[in-house]
Amino acid sequence: MAGSLEQAKRLHERLTGVPPSPATTVLTDMAESITAGDAKTAAYLAMENNAFYDVTLVSWAAPWTNRDRTVFVPLNDYTATVVGLVRDEGDFRGLLFENILYVGNGVTPAYAVNSNAHYEEISRRALPLKTTLVKTTQQGIPAEATAGVITSRAASKAFFIAGTNRAQLRFTLLNHLCLDLEQLHDVTLSPDRIRQDVSRSPGGDSRAFLNGCMGCHTGMDPLAQAFAYYNYSYDADNDLTGENGQLQYNADGMLDAETGTRVQAKYHFNSATFLPGFITPDDHWDNYWREGVNANLGWDAALSGAGVGAKSMAKELAYSEAFASCQATKVFKAMCFREPANSADRQQLANMVSDFKRQSYNAKELFADAAIYCMGE
């Protein structure tokens, strides 16, 4: 029952977190558009406000950059790249695989592969991201090794540090397909690519592997092989949290001292756990989840489901139906402050996904559609 002015105010607040400035005509302009049946134009007017970038988008993306999935982290290259790509209305699928990076124009200190000081300075000076960020390419690794925000410094520090690089895949699935490994569990697939560090009889009971561990690792390990040449390198003795570390990639001709190949030593950790297990020889990946119950994630038939390196593997994920659906769901929650709860909400999500695709995966369309849907609540 709200009038156009009230709806315009709610729409603006949902998109930006702040009311329209009384010193401008934006509220009346938005209301006029709503009255004329063009709420989409009203939403785009609201998204011209700096707060849409500095608050809404930063808060939306920040949890994807850390293992705790918290918003309370400094601005970093991952978050800045999300903001820049949305601002430029680019194909949001490229977030996972393009050679892309957004930095602050003219900001000192300049971007560095071993420091976050550049982005912390942007925050300290409260520079508006809408006008400050400029698009560039990643540094420190070959162009063919870049994979969007996956190879950003923030994601590398969070998910390539120590471990076995499975974390990078798991959090990419969580953040961009809205699925954790338990939801992808399938014990019907071949375990031939599960690495040596996974026990086939944990606790002395092989049933635990056959009915538990195997269901995740059969799909995860063949995909995580795409990250075989990556590591987050830092001085563990003097830099416990890795604040001064950087992404390290074994390019062609670079051999790891322990493996004798380009494969990072972490892929051979705990190899004695199950010696007949898979020994990673390179970064060739396969998507076993194209078969079985996870075929319903909508894998792109134009892609082969196999390849070499992180870039092609990330494209496999980004071109899935699950990726598009996940972005719509995340935006719905951000704009409506709740989970989709009924058939009308589910239909709205389907409409958002269709619009997202039709508009060349422009993420602004998702924000506009979701905010309009909830502007009367």
Short mmCIF file of C-alpha atoms in Angstrom, two decimals:
data_model
loop_
_atom_site.label_atom_id
_atom_site.label_comp_id
_atom_site.label_asym_id
_atom_site.label_seq_id
_atom_site.Cartn_x
_atom_site.Cartn_y
_atom_site.Cartn_z
CA MET A 1 0.00 0.00 0.00
CA ALA A 2 3.05 2.27 0.10
CA GLY A 3 3.07 5.21 -2.30
CA SER A 4 5.78 5.87 -4.89
CA LEU A 5 7.73 8.23 -2.62
CA GLU A 6 7.78 5.68 0.20
CA GLN A 7 8.76 2.93 -2.21
CA ALA A 8 11.51 5.09 -3.69
CA LYS A 9 12.91 5.76 -0.22
CA ARG A 10 12.80 2.08 0.69
CA LEU A 11 14.40 1.13 -2.64
CA HIS A 12 17.21 3.62 -2.08
CA GLU A 13 17.82 2.44 1.46
CA ARG A 14 17.89 -1.23 0.47
CA LEU A 15 20.44 -0.58 -2.27
CA THR A 16 22.68 1.90 -0.47
CA GLY A 17 22.01 1.63 3.24
CA VAL A 18 21.32 5.36 3.45
CA PRO A 19 18.29 7.56 2.68
CA PRO A 20 18.33 9.77 -0.43
CA SER A 21 20.00 13.12 0.11
CA PRO A 22 17.46 15.93 0.53
CA ALA A 23 19.90 18.20 -1.29
CA THR A 24 19.24 16.33 -4.55
CA THR A 25 16.20 15.43 -6.64
CA VAL A 26 17.01 11.73 -6.60
CA LEU A 27 14.01 10.80 -4.43
CA THR A 28 11.48 12.58 -6.61
CA ASP A 29 13.17 11.32 -9.76
CA MET A 30 12.98 7.75 -8.46
CA ALA A 31 9.35 8.22 -7.42
CA GLU A 32 8.44 9.51 -10.85
CA SER A 33 10.02 6.47 -12.47
CA ILE A 34 8.14 4.14 -10.12
CA THR A 35 4.86 5.93 -10.84
CA ALA A 36 5.55 5.53 -14.55
CA GLY A 37 5.99 1.78 -14.05
CA ASP A 38 9.77 1.89 -14.50
CA ALA A 39 11.17 0.84 -11.12
CA LYS A 40 14.33 -0.46 -12.80
CA THR A 41 15.35 3.09 -13.74
CA ALA A 42 14.67 4.15 -10.16
CA ALA A 43 16.95 1.36 -8.89
CA TYR A 44 19.76 2.41 -11.20
CA LEU A 45 19.41 6.01 -9.98
CA ALA A 46 19.91 4.77 -6.43
CA MET A 47 22.97 2.76 -7.46
CA GLU A 48 24.67 5.99 -8.52
CA ASN A 49 25.14 6.74 -4.81
CA ASN A 50 28.69 6.10 -3.52
CA ALA A 51 27.30 4.10 -0.61
CA PHE A 52 26.13 1.36 -2.95
CA TYR A 53 29.81 0.64 -3.70
CA ASP A 54 31.45 1.61 -0.41
CA VAL A 55 28.94 -0.10 1.88
CA THR A 56 26.55 -2.48 0.13
CA LEU A 57 28.97 -4.15 -2.27
CA VAL A 58 31.89 -4.18 0.17
CA SER A 59 29.70 -5.83 2.82
CA TRP A 60 28.37 -8.28 0.23
CA ALA A 61 31.80 -9.42 -0.97
CA ALA A 62 34.00 -9.19 2.14
CA PRO A 63 32.87 -12.53 3.65
CA TRP A 64 34.04 -14.37 0.53
CA THR A 65 37.64 -13.32 1.20
CA ASN A 66 38.31 -15.16 4.46
CA ARG A 67 37.77 -18.54 6.08
CA ASP A 68 35.64 -17.13 8.90
CA ARG A 69 33.32 -15.64 6.25
CA THR A 70 33.11 -12.44 8.22
CA VAL A 71 32.48 -8.93 6.94
CA PHE A 72 34.92 -7.51 9.49
CA VAL A 73 38.06 -7.60 7.35
CA PRO A 74 40.06 -4.81 5.68
CA LEU A 75 39.35 -3.84 2.09
CA ASN A 76 41.49 -6.03 -0.17
CA ASP A 77 42.07 -6.84 -3.83
CA TYR A 78 39.35 -9.53 -3.90
CA THR A 79 36.63 -7.21 -2.56
CA ALA A 80 37.80 -4.29 -4.69
CA THR A 81 37.65 -6.45 -7.82
CA VAL A 82 34.07 -7.49 -7.06
CA VAL A 83 33.10 -3.83 -6.57
CA GLY A 84 34.82 -2.73 -9.76
CA LEU A 85 33.32 -5.47 -11.89
CA VAL A 86 29.80 -4.70 -10.65
CA ARG A 87 30.34 -0.98 -11.22
CA ASP A 88 31.52 -1.56 -14.79
CA GLU A 89 28.57 -3.89 -15.44
CA GLY A 90 30.94 -6.58 -16.73
CA ASP A 91 30.19 -10.27 -17.21
CA PHE A 92 30.20 -11.37 -13.59
CA ARG A 93 31.25 -14.90 -14.52
CA GLY A 94 34.67 -13.48 -15.34
CA LEU A 95 35.17 -12.82 -11.64
CA LEU A 96 36.41 -16.40 -11.34
CA PHE A 97 38.69 -16.76 -14.35
CA GLU A 98 39.64 -13.50 -16.07
CA ASN A 99 43.01 -11.78 -15.68
CA ILE A 100 41.42 -8.96 -13.75
CA LEU A 101 42.31 -6.71 -10.82
CA TYR A 102 40.97 -3.38 -9.57
CA VAL A 103 43.30 -0.95 -7.83
CA GLY A 104 43.09 2.62 -6.57
CA ASN A 105 44.00 5.21 -9.19
CA GLY A 106 47.00 7.22 -8.00
CA VAL A 107 46.85 5.84 -4.45
CA THR A 108 50.14 5.56 -2.58
CA PRO A 109 51.45 3.08 -1.59
CA ALA A 110 50.83 1.39 -4.90
CA TYR A 111 49.44 -2.11 -5.19
CA ALA A 112 51.96 -4.78 -4.17
CA VAL A 113 51.76 -8.57 -4.40
CA ASN A 114 53.10 -8.94 -0.84
CA SER A 115 51.08 -6.30 1.01
CA ASN A 116 47.52 -5.09 1.52
CA ALA A 117 48.65 -1.56 2.42
CA HIS A 118 47.33 -0.12 -0.87
CA TYR A 119 43.73 -1.04 -0.06
CA GLU A 120 44.04 -0.14 3.60
CA GLU A 121 45.10 3.33 2.50
CA ILE A 122 42.00 3.61 0.31
CA SER A 123 39.91 2.79 3.37
CA ARG A 124 41.86 5.10 5.68
CA ARG A 125 41.27 8.03 3.34
CA ALA A 126 37.64 6.98 2.78
CA LEU A 127 38.11 7.30 -0.98
CA PRO A 128 34.91 6.56 -2.93
CA LEU A 129 35.35 3.24 -4.70
CA LYS A 130 33.00 4.30 -7.49
CA THR A 131 35.53 6.82 -8.79
CA THR A 132 38.78 5.53 -7.28
CA LEU A 133 38.97 2.01 -8.66
CA VAL A 134 40.51 1.33 -12.06
CA LYS A 135 40.76 -1.95 -13.89
CA THR A 136 44.13 -3.56 -14.55
CA THR A 137 45.69 -7.03 -14.74
CA GLN A 138 47.22 -9.19 -12.04
CA GLN A 139 50.87 -9.08 -11.12
CA GLY A 140 53.45 -11.62 -9.98
CA ILE A 141 52.25 -14.65 -11.95
CA PRO A 142 51.95 -15.42 -15.70
CA ALA A 143 48.76 -14.22 -17.37
CA GLU A 144 47.75 -17.80 -18.18
CA ALA A 145 47.95 -18.66 -14.46
CA THR A 146 45.50 -15.96 -13.39
CA ALA A 147 42.00 -16.99 -12.37
CA GLY A 148 40.08 -13.92 -11.33
CA VAL A 149 39.65 -13.46 -7.59
CA ILE A 150 40.83 -17.03 -6.99
CA THR A 151 44.39 -15.83 -7.62
CA SER A 152 43.90 -12.51 -5.84
CA ARG A 153 46.25 -11.89 -2.96
CA ALA A 154 43.41 -12.03 -0.43
CA ALA A 155 42.10 -15.40 -1.64
CA SER A 156 45.63 -16.78 -1.86
CA LYS A 157 46.38 -15.70 1.72
CA ALA A 158 43.14 -17.23 2.97
CA PHE A 159 42.87 -20.42 0.93
CA PHE A 160 46.27 -21.32 -0.61
CA ILE A 161 48.15 -20.91 2.67
CA ALA A 162 49.55 -24.21 4.01
CA GLY A 163 47.10 -27.13 3.70
CA THR A 164 46.61 -29.04 0.46
CA ASN A 165 44.82 -26.39 -1.68
CA ARG A 166 41.48 -28.17 -1.26
CA ALA A 167 40.35 -25.16 0.80
CA GLN A 168 40.53 -22.94 -2.27
CA LEU A 169 38.07 -25.19 -4.09
CA ARG A 170 35.78 -25.61 -1.09
CA PHE A 171 35.45 -21.88 -0.42
CA THR A 172 35.00 -21.12 -4.12
CA LEU A 173 32.10 -23.58 -4.14
CA LEU A 174 30.68 -22.08 -0.95
CA ASN A 175 30.99 -18.49 -2.08
CA HIS A 176 30.07 -18.79 -5.74
CA LEU A 177 27.94 -21.90 -6.14
CA CYS A 178 26.37 -21.68 -2.66
CA LEU A 179 27.23 -25.33 -2.06
CA ASP A 180 29.42 -26.99 0.54
CA LEU A 181 31.03 -30.36 -0.01
CA GLU A 182 28.41 -32.23 2.03
CA GLN A 183 25.76 -31.05 -0.43
CA LEU A 184 27.84 -32.44 -3.32
CA HIS A 185 28.44 -35.80 -1.62
CA ASP A 186 28.26 -38.69 -4.10
CA VAL A 187 29.68 -42.15 -3.34
CA THR A 188 28.84 -43.56 -6.78
CA LEU A 189 31.80 -41.99 -8.59
CA SER A 190 35.25 -43.46 -9.15
CA PRO A 191 37.79 -42.83 -6.33
CA ASP A 192 40.75 -43.15 -8.72
CA ARG A 193 41.92 -39.53 -8.27
CA ILE A 194 41.80 -39.38 -4.47
CA ARG A 195 45.23 -38.48 -3.16
CA GLN A 196 47.49 -40.52 -0.88
CA ASP A 197 46.80 -38.38 2.20
CA VAL A 198 43.23 -39.70 2.53
CA SER A 199 42.94 -42.86 4.62
CA ARG A 200 40.85 -45.62 3.07
CA SER A 201 40.03 -46.96 6.53
CA PRO A 202 39.87 -44.03 8.99
CA GLY A 203 39.80 -45.35 12.52
CA GLY A 204 40.33 -48.82 11.09
CA ASP A 205 36.88 -48.88 9.47
CA SER A 206 36.76 -48.79 5.68
CA ARG A 207 33.03 -48.09 5.78
CA ALA A 208 33.79 -44.58 7.02
CA PHE A 209 35.71 -43.96 3.80
CA LEU A 210 33.28 -45.69 1.45
CA ASN A 211 30.21 -43.96 2.85
CA GLY A 212 31.77 -40.69 3.99
CA CYS A 213 35.16 -39.39 2.85
CA MET A 214 34.93 -40.84 -0.64
CA GLY A 215 31.69 -39.01 -1.40
CA CYS A 216 33.43 -35.64 -1.23
CA HIS A 217 36.95 -36.50 -2.38
CA THR A 218 35.90 -38.28 -5.61
CA GLY A 219 34.74 -34.95 -7.03
CA MET A 220 36.91 -32.54 -5.05
CA ASP A 221 40.37 -33.98 -5.70
CA PRO A 222 40.14 -34.10 -9.52
CA LEU A 223 39.03 -30.44 -9.54
CA ALA A 224 41.51 -29.22 -6.91
CA GLN A 225 44.30 -30.68 -9.06
CA ALA A 226 43.94 -27.50 -11.12
CA PHE A 227 45.70 -25.68 -8.23
CA ALA A 228 48.71 -28.04 -8.18
CA TYR A 229 51.23 -25.30 -9.04
CA TYR A 230 50.03 -22.69 -6.52
CA ASN A 231 51.11 -21.89 -2.98
CA TYR A 232 50.97 -18.91 -0.64
CA SER A 233 54.59 -18.30 0.30
CA TYR A 234 55.48 -16.54 3.56
CA ASP A 235 58.02 -16.60 6.39
CA ALA A 236 56.33 -18.93 8.87
CA ASP A 237 58.95 -18.25 11.54
CA ASN A 238 58.67 -14.46 11.59
CA ASP A 239 55.28 -13.80 9.98
CA LEU A 240 52.84 -16.15 11.65
CA THR A 241 49.72 -14.86 9.89
CA GLY A 242 51.32 -14.43 6.48
CA GLU A 243 50.68 -10.69 6.29
CA ASN A 244 53.79 -10.18 4.15
CA GLY A 245 53.46 -13.28 2.00
CA GLN A 246 52.49 -13.58 -1.64
CA LEU A 247 51.11 -16.04 -4.16
CA GLN A 248 53.76 -18.30 -5.62
CA TYR A 249 53.22 -20.20 -8.87
CA ASN A 250 55.51 -22.79 -10.41
CA ALA A 251 55.69 -21.65 -14.02
CA ASP A 252 57.04 -23.75 -16.86
CA GLY A 253 60.60 -24.82 -16.02
CA MET A 254 60.23 -24.29 -12.26
CA LEU A 255 60.50 -27.55 -10.33
CA ASP A 256 59.63 -28.19 -6.71
CA ALA A 257 62.60 -29.60 -4.78
CA GLU A 258 60.48 -32.27 -3.07
CA THR A 259 58.31 -33.47 -5.93
CA GLY A 260 60.77 -33.00 -8.78
CA THR A 261 57.95 -31.56 -10.89
CA ARG A 262 56.01 -28.30 -11.05
CA VAL A 263 53.58 -29.73 -8.49
CA GLN A 264 53.82 -28.07 -5.07
CA ALA A 265 55.11 -30.23 -2.21
CA LYS A 266 51.80 -29.83 -0.35
CA TYR A 267 50.19 -32.19 -2.88
CA HIS A 268 52.44 -34.96 -1.57
CA PHE A 269 51.84 -34.33 2.15
CA ASN A 270 51.13 -37.44 4.23
CA SER A 271 51.76 -39.66 1.24
CA ALA A 272 52.34 -42.66 3.51
CA THR A 273 48.72 -42.60 4.69
CA PHE A 274 47.68 -44.66 1.65
CA LEU A 275 50.58 -45.36 -0.70
CA PRO A 276 48.43 -46.75 -3.57
CA GLY A 277 46.53 -43.44 -3.65
CA PHE A 278 46.74 -40.94 -6.50
CA ILE A 279 50.04 -39.09 -6.96
CA THR A 280 49.45 -35.68 -8.56
CA PRO A 281 51.65 -35.35 -11.68
CA ASP A 282 50.43 -32.00 -13.06
CA ASP A 283 47.52 -29.54 -13.03
CA HIS A 284 45.16 -31.46 -15.30
CA TRP A 285 41.64 -31.43 -13.86
CA ASP A 286 38.41 -33.31 -14.53
CA ASN A 287 34.89 -32.57 -13.37
CA TYR A 288 33.53 -35.91 -12.14
CA TRP A 289 30.43 -34.08 -10.92
CA ARG A 290 29.16 -33.84 -14.50
CA GLU A 291 27.83 -37.34 -13.85
CA GLY A 292 25.63 -38.61 -11.06
CA VAL A 293 23.45 -36.49 -8.80
CA ASN A 294 25.52 -33.33 -9.35
CA ALA A 295 24.80 -33.26 -13.07
CA ASN A 296 21.78 -31.18 -12.02
CA LEU A 297 24.06 -28.23 -11.26
CA GLY A 298 23.69 -27.29 -14.91
CA TRP A 299 27.18 -27.68 -16.35
CA ASP A 300 27.70 -25.92 -19.67
CA ALA A 301 27.46 -28.43 -22.53
CA ALA A 302 29.77 -26.25 -24.63
CA LEU A 303 32.62 -26.93 -22.21
CA SER A 304 34.40 -30.29 -22.08
CA GLY A 305 34.45 -30.80 -18.32
CA ALA A 306 38.22 -31.26 -18.32
CA GLY A 307 41.25 -29.09 -18.84
CA VAL A 308 44.55 -27.76 -17.57
CA GLY A 309 45.06 -25.18 -14.87
CA ALA A 310 42.97 -22.99 -12.60
CA LYS A 311 41.65 -20.65 -15.27
CA SER A 312 39.79 -23.30 -17.26
CA MET A 313 38.58 -25.06 -14.11
CA ALA A 314 37.19 -21.81 -12.71
CA LYS A 315 35.41 -21.18 -16.01
CA GLU A 316 33.78 -24.59 -15.65
CA LEU A 317 32.35 -23.46 -12.32
CA ALA A 318 31.39 -19.96 -13.48
CA TYR A 319 29.49 -21.21 -16.53
CA SER A 320 27.28 -23.51 -14.49
CA GLU A 321 23.63 -22.83 -13.71
CA ALA A 322 24.53 -23.15 -10.04
CA PHE A 323 26.80 -20.10 -10.30
CA ALA A 324 24.05 -17.88 -11.70
CA SER A 325 21.53 -19.16 -9.19
CA CYS A 326 23.94 -18.59 -6.32
CA GLN A 327 24.53 -14.95 -7.26
CA ALA A 328 20.77 -14.35 -7.38
CA THR A 329 20.27 -15.99 -4.00
CA LYS A 330 23.05 -13.98 -2.35
CA VAL A 331 21.69 -10.71 -3.71
CA PHE A 332 18.15 -11.61 -2.65
CA LYS A 333 19.34 -12.11 0.92
CA ALA A 334 21.32 -8.86 0.84
CA MET A 335 18.39 -6.79 -0.42
CA CYS A 336 15.48 -8.48 1.36
CA PHE A 337 17.28 -9.24 4.64
CA ARG A 338 15.90 -12.79 4.67
CA GLU A 339 16.09 -16.16 3.00
CA PRO A 340 13.74 -16.96 0.09
CA ALA A 341 10.80 -18.46 1.94
CA ASN A 342 7.90 -19.30 -0.38
CA SER A 343 6.86 -20.05 -3.94
CA ALA A 344 6.69 -16.35 -4.83
CA ASP A 345 10.27 -15.88 -3.64
CA ARG A 346 11.44 -18.91 -5.60
CA GLN A 347 9.74 -17.59 -8.73
CA GLN A 348 11.44 -14.25 -8.13
CA LEU A 349 14.82 -15.98 -7.96
CA ALA A 350 14.10 -17.74 -11.26
CA ASN A 351 13.16 -14.41 -12.82
CA MET A 352 16.33 -12.81 -11.48
CA VAL A 353 18.49 -15.57 -12.96
CA SER A 354 16.79 -15.18 -16.35
CA ASP A 355 17.29 -11.41 -16.27
CA PHE A 356 20.90 -11.86 -15.15
CA LYS A 357 21.62 -14.04 -18.19
CA ARG A 358 19.66 -11.86 -20.59
CA GLN A 359 21.66 -8.81 -19.48
CA SER A 360 25.02 -10.52 -20.11
CA TYR A 361 25.53 -11.45 -16.46
CA ASN A 362 25.45 -7.83 -15.27
CA ALA A 363 25.25 -8.12 -11.47
CA LYS A 364 23.58 -4.72 -11.14
CA GLU A 365 20.49 -6.31 -12.65
CA LEU A 366 20.33 -8.72 -9.73
CA PHE A 367 20.52 -5.91 -7.20
CA ALA A 368 17.88 -3.88 -9.02
CA ASP A 369 15.49 -6.83 -9.37
CA ALA A 370 15.82 -7.96 -5.75
CA ALA A 371 15.53 -4.46 -4.28
CA ILE A 372 12.42 -3.74 -6.37
CA TYR A 373 10.83 -7.02 -5.27
CA CYS A 374 11.33 -6.13 -1.60
CA MET A 375 10.81 -2.36 -1.71
CA GLY A 376 7.25 -2.67 -0.41
CA GLU A 377 8.08 -4.91 2.54
#
